[in-house]
Coordinates of C-alpha atoms and ligand atoms in Angstrom, one line a residue:
M1 CA 13.5 23.9 -8.7
L2 CA 13.3 20.1 -9.3
I3 CA 15.1 17.1 -7.8
D4 CA 16.0 14.1 -9.9
T5 CA 15.5 11.4 -7.2
H6 CA 16.9 8.5 -9.3
A7 CA 19.8 8.9 -11.8
H8 CA 22.6 6.5 -12.6
L9 CA 25.2 9.2 -13.1
D10 CA 28.1 6.8 -12.5
Y11 CA 27.3 4.8 -15.6
T12 CA 29.9 4.8 -18.4
D13 CA 27.2 6.3 -20.7
Y14 CA 28.2 9.7 -19.1
D15 CA 32.0 9.2 -19.2
P16 CA 32.4 11.5 -22.3
D17 CA 30.4 14.5 -21.0
R18 CA 29.4 14.0 -17.3
A19 CA 30.2 17.6 -16.3
E20 CA 28.1 19.0 -19.2
V21 CA 25.2 16.6 -18.3
I22 CA 25.3 17.9 -14.7
A23 CA 25.5 21.6 -15.9
R24 CA 22.5 21.0 -18.3
A25 CA 20.5 19.7 -15.3
T26 CA 21.2 22.9 -13.4
E27 CA 20.2 25.0 -16.4
A28 CA 16.9 23.1 -16.6
G29 CA 16.2 23.9 -13.0
V30 CA 17.1 20.4 -11.7
T31 CA 19.0 21.7 -8.7
E32 CA 19.7 18.3 -7.0
I33 CA 20.4 14.8 -8.3
I34 CA 20.5 11.6 -6.4
S35 CA 22.9 9.1 -8.0
I36 CA 21.8 5.6 -7.3
G37 CA 24.2 2.7 -6.7
T38 CA 23.4 -0.7 -8.3
R39 CA 26.6 -2.7 -7.3
L40 CA 29.5 -2.1 -5.1
D41 CA 31.6 -0.4 -7.8
S42 CA 28.7 1.7 -8.9
S43 CA 27.8 2.6 -5.3
T44 CA 31.5 3.6 -4.7
R45 CA 31.4 5.8 -7.8
A46 CA 28.1 7.3 -6.8
V47 CA 29.6 8.3 -3.4
E48 CA 32.7 9.8 -5.2
L49 CA 30.4 11.9 -7.5
A50 CA 28.4 13.1 -4.5
E51 CA 31.6 14.1 -2.7
N52 CA 32.8 16.0 -5.8
F53 CA 29.6 17.8 -6.8
P54 CA 27.7 19.8 -4.1
N55 CA 24.3 19.2 -5.8
I56 CA 24.7 15.4 -6.1
W57 CA 23.8 12.9 -3.4
A58 CA 24.3 9.2 -3.4
T59 CA 22.6 6.0 -2.5
V60 CA 24.4 2.7 -2.1
G61 CA 23.0 -0.7 -2.7
I62 CA 22.9 -4.0 -4.7
H63 CA 20.3 -4.0 -7.4
P64 CA 18.3 -7.3 -7.6
G65 CA 19.6 -7.8 -11.1
E66 CA 23.2 -7.8 -9.8
V67 CA 22.9 -10.1 -6.8
D68 CA 24.7 -13.0 -8.5
L69 CA 27.8 -10.8 -8.9
A70 CA 27.7 -9.4 -5.4
P71 CA 30.4 -10.7 -2.9
E72 CA 29.3 -12.6 0.2
D73 CA 30.3 -9.6 2.4
A74 CA 28.4 -7.0 0.2
V75 CA 26.5 -5.6 3.2
E76 CA 29.7 -5.0 5.1
W77 CA 31.0 -2.9 2.2
L78 CA 27.7 -1.0 1.9
R79 CA 27.8 -0.3 5.6
A80 CA 31.2 1.3 5.2
L81 CA 30.2 3.3 2.1
A82 CA 27.1 4.6 3.9
Q83 CA 29.4 6.3 6.4
S84 CA 29.8 9.1 4.0
S85 CA 27.5 12.1 4.9
R86 CA 26.6 12.3 1.2
V87 CA 24.7 9.0 1.3
V88 CA 21.0 9.7 1.7
A89 CA 19.5 6.2 1.4
I90 CA 20.1 2.5 0.7
G91 CA 19.3 1.5 -2.8
E92 CA 18.4 0.5 -5.2
I93 CA 17.3 -2.8 -3.6
G94 CA 14.4 -5.1 -4.2
L95 CA 13.2 -7.9 -6.4
D96 CA 13.2 -8.2 -10.2
Y97 CA 11.4 -11.2 -11.7
H98 CA 11.4 -9.6 -15.2
H99 CA 15.1 -10.2 -15.8
L100 CA 15.8 -13.7 -14.5
P101 CA 18.5 -16.1 -15.6
T102 CA 17.8 -17.6 -19.0
D103 CA 18.7 -21.0 -17.7
P104 CA 15.6 -22.3 -15.9
A105 CA 17.7 -24.4 -13.5
K106 CA 19.2 -21.2 -12.1
V107 CA 15.9 -19.3 -11.5
A108 CA 15.1 -20.6 -8.1
A109 CA 18.5 -19.9 -6.7
N110 CA 18.6 -16.4 -8.2
K111 CA 15.2 -15.6 -6.6
K112 CA 16.4 -16.9 -3.3
R113 CA 19.5 -14.7 -3.5
Q114 CA 17.5 -11.7 -4.5
A115 CA 15.2 -12.2 -1.4
A116 CA 18.2 -12.7 0.9
L117 CA 20.0 -9.6 -0.2
F118 CA 16.8 -7.5 -0.2
G119 CA 16.2 -8.6 3.4
A120 CA 19.8 -8.0 4.5
Q121 CA 19.9 -4.6 2.9
L122 CA 16.6 -3.6 4.6
E123 CA 18.2 -4.7 7.9
L124 CA 21.1 -2.4 7.1
T125 CA 18.7 0.4 6.2
A126 CA 16.9 0.1 9.5
E127 CA 20.2 -0.1 11.4
L128 CA 21.5 3.1 9.8
G129 CA 18.2 4.9 10.3
L130 CA 18.0 5.6 6.5
N131 CA 15.2 5.1 3.9
A132 CA 15.3 2.7 1.0
V133 CA 15.0 3.1 -2.8
I134 CA 13.0 0.1 -3.9
H135 CA 13.2 -1.6 -7.3
Q136 CA 10.2 -3.8 -8.0
R137 CA 9.5 -5.5 -11.3
D138 CA 7.0 -8.3 -11.8
S139 CA 7.5 -9.1 -8.2
W140 CA 4.8 -7.1 -6.4
E141 CA 3.6 -9.7 -3.8
D142 CA 7.0 -11.0 -2.8
T143 CA 8.4 -7.4 -2.5
L144 CA 5.6 -6.4 -0.2
R145 CA 5.9 -9.6 1.8
I146 CA 9.6 -9.0 2.5
L147 CA 9.1 -5.3 3.2
A148 CA 6.2 -6.1 5.7
D149 CA 8.7 -7.1 8.4
F150 CA 10.1 -3.5 8.2
T151 CA 6.9 -1.6 8.4
G152 CA 7.4 1.4 10.7
K153 CA 11.2 0.9 10.7
V154 CA 12.1 1.5 7.0
R155 CA 10.4 3.9 4.6
G156 CA 10.9 3.1 0.9
V157 CA 10.2 4.8 -2.4
F158 CA 8.8 2.5 -5.1
H159 CA 10.8 4.0 -7.9
C160 CA 9.8 4.0 -11.5
F161 CA 6.3 3.3 -10.3
G162 CA 4.1 1.8 -13.0
G163 CA 1.2 0.4 -10.9
T164 CA -2.4 1.3 -10.4
V165 CA -3.9 3.9 -8.1
E166 CA -4.9 1.0 -5.8
Q167 CA -1.3 -0.4 -5.7
A168 CA 0.0 3.1 -5.0
R169 CA -2.5 3.5 -2.1
E170 CA -1.4 0.1 -0.7
V171 CA 2.2 1.2 -0.3
L172 CA 1.4 4.7 0.7
A173 CA -0.7 3.3 3.6
L174 CA 2.4 1.5 4.8
G175 CA 4.4 4.8 4.9
H176 CA 6.2 4.5 1.6
L177 CA 6.2 6.8 -1.4
V178 CA 6.3 6.3 -5.2
S179 CA 8.1 8.2 -7.9
F180 CA 7.5 8.6 -11.6
T181 CA 9.8 8.5 -14.6
G182 CA 9.6 9.5 -18.2
I183 CA 7.2 6.6 -18.7
V184 CA 4.4 9.1 -17.9
T185 CA 5.1 10.7 -21.2
F186 CA 4.7 7.4 -23.2
K187 CA 1.5 7.1 -25.3
N188 CA 0.8 3.5 -24.1
A189 CA 1.2 4.4 -20.4
R190 CA -2.4 5.1 -19.5
Q191 CA -2.3 3.2 -16.2
V192 CA 0.6 5.2 -14.7
Q193 CA -0.8 8.4 -16.1
E194 CA -4.0 7.7 -14.2
T195 CA -2.0 7.1 -11.0
A196 CA 0.0 10.3 -11.5
R197 CA -3.2 12.2 -11.9
A198 CA -4.8 10.7 -8.8
L199 CA -2.2 10.9 -6.0
E200 CA -2.0 13.8 -3.5
P201 CA 0.9 16.2 -3.0
G202 CA 3.4 14.6 -0.7
E203 CA 2.8 11.1 -2.0
F204 CA 5.1 11.1 -5.1
M205 CA 8.4 12.3 -6.4
V206 CA 9.9 12.6 -9.9
E207 CA 13.0 10.9 -11.3
T208 CA 14.6 10.1 -14.7
D209 CA 16.2 6.6 -14.0
C210 CA 18.6 7.9 -16.6
P211 CA 20.3 6.7 -18.8
Y212 CA 17.1 4.8 -19.3
L213 CA 13.5 5.9 -20.0
A214 CA 14.1 9.2 -21.8
P215 CA 10.7 11.0 -22.0
V216 CA 9.0 11.7 -25.3
P217 CA 10.2 13.0 -27.8
D218 CA 13.6 11.5 -26.9
R219 CA 12.3 8.0 -26.1
G220 CA 15.0 5.4 -26.8
K221 CA 17.8 7.9 -26.6
R222 CA 20.2 8.4 -23.7
C223 CA 18.2 10.1 -20.9
E224 CA 19.8 12.6 -18.5
P225 CA 18.7 14.4 -15.3
A226 CA 17.7 17.6 -17.1
H227 CA 14.7 15.5 -18.4
T228 CA 13.2 15.5 -14.9
R229 CA 11.7 18.8 -16.0
R230 CA 9.7 17.0 -18.8
V231 CA 8.5 14.4 -16.4
A232 CA 7.2 17.1 -14.1
E233 CA 5.7 19.0 -17.0
Q234 CA 3.8 16.0 -18.1
I235 CA 2.4 15.3 -14.6
A236 CA 1.4 19.0 -14.4
Q237 CA -0.4 18.7 -17.7
L238 CA -2.2 15.5 -16.7
R239 CA -3.4 17.2 -13.5
G240 CA -4.3 20.5 -15.2
T241 CA -1.8 22.5 -13.0
R242 CA 1.4 24.4 -13.5
L243 CA 5.0 22.9 -13.6
E244 CA 5.9 25.2 -10.7
E245 CA 3.3 23.5 -8.5
I246 CA 4.5 20.0 -9.3
A247 CA 8.1 21.1 -8.8
A248 CA 7.4 22.6 -5.4
W249 CA 5.4 19.6 -4.2
T250 CA 7.9 17.0 -5.4
T251 CA 10.9 18.9 -4.2
E252 CA 9.5 19.3 -0.7
T253 CA 8.6 15.6 -0.7
A254 CA 12.1 14.6 -1.7
R255 CA 13.7 16.9 0.9
G256 CA 11.6 15.3 3.6
F257 CA 12.3 11.7 2.4
F258 CA 16.0 11.9 1.8
G259 CA 16.9 14.6 4.3
F260 CA 20.1 15.8 2.5
K261 CA 21.9 16.4 5.7
R262 CA 23.4 13.9 8.1
Ligands
ZN1 ZN1 15.2 0.3 -10.8
ZN2 ZN1 17.6 2.6 -11.4

């Protein structure tokens, strides 16, 4: 039994065969999938999927890469969407300084908007008593600075974690979690492999971030929730333990973090 804690099942990549993709996940032992919203339309679709499939849950949020397209009243829309009992967190939210506008004149305004929407969505998370799915890329210090105001009020999962053991410990000490993707199977991913080896049970979860980040040997192809199994297998191998143990730990951690009942 495994939980894919971060999938973008609403994306058009799955329009041709979404039901088959979900069935393959079940066959691979991935019993639950959290479909992550990145914009208002994507969040709406994630909620619809969660309302149609008993093993799918949703998060709603504006991804930092989508802030320039978000309407002024985005948080009001998210608050309304989060009324569904199938919504288990706000996300994905955060800061992304890797993909910034190519026009240098627009960078400062974009960063400011990212920070504003991250803060506003953390406020909403606290107000609703939910947890947050956090996207951080090349923005470590600013992400932690904004999150600091919510310590003790909001727990987050630093999804697609790629940092060092020390960075993981830093966020774990603040009550947050991390989760690992198929990157742990990549040859050049020594740092994250070291982190996946070092953390304790209860400190991490697994995810695919599909359609991105397909694990080896499917690297570069469309990823899907069934591949959560390979992520967990790789972590088990790195730690010299069995898949069943990693599956049990990460499933229990995900159940505790997301709740799955409201
Ligand atoms: Zn992300
Ligand atoms: Zn994502």
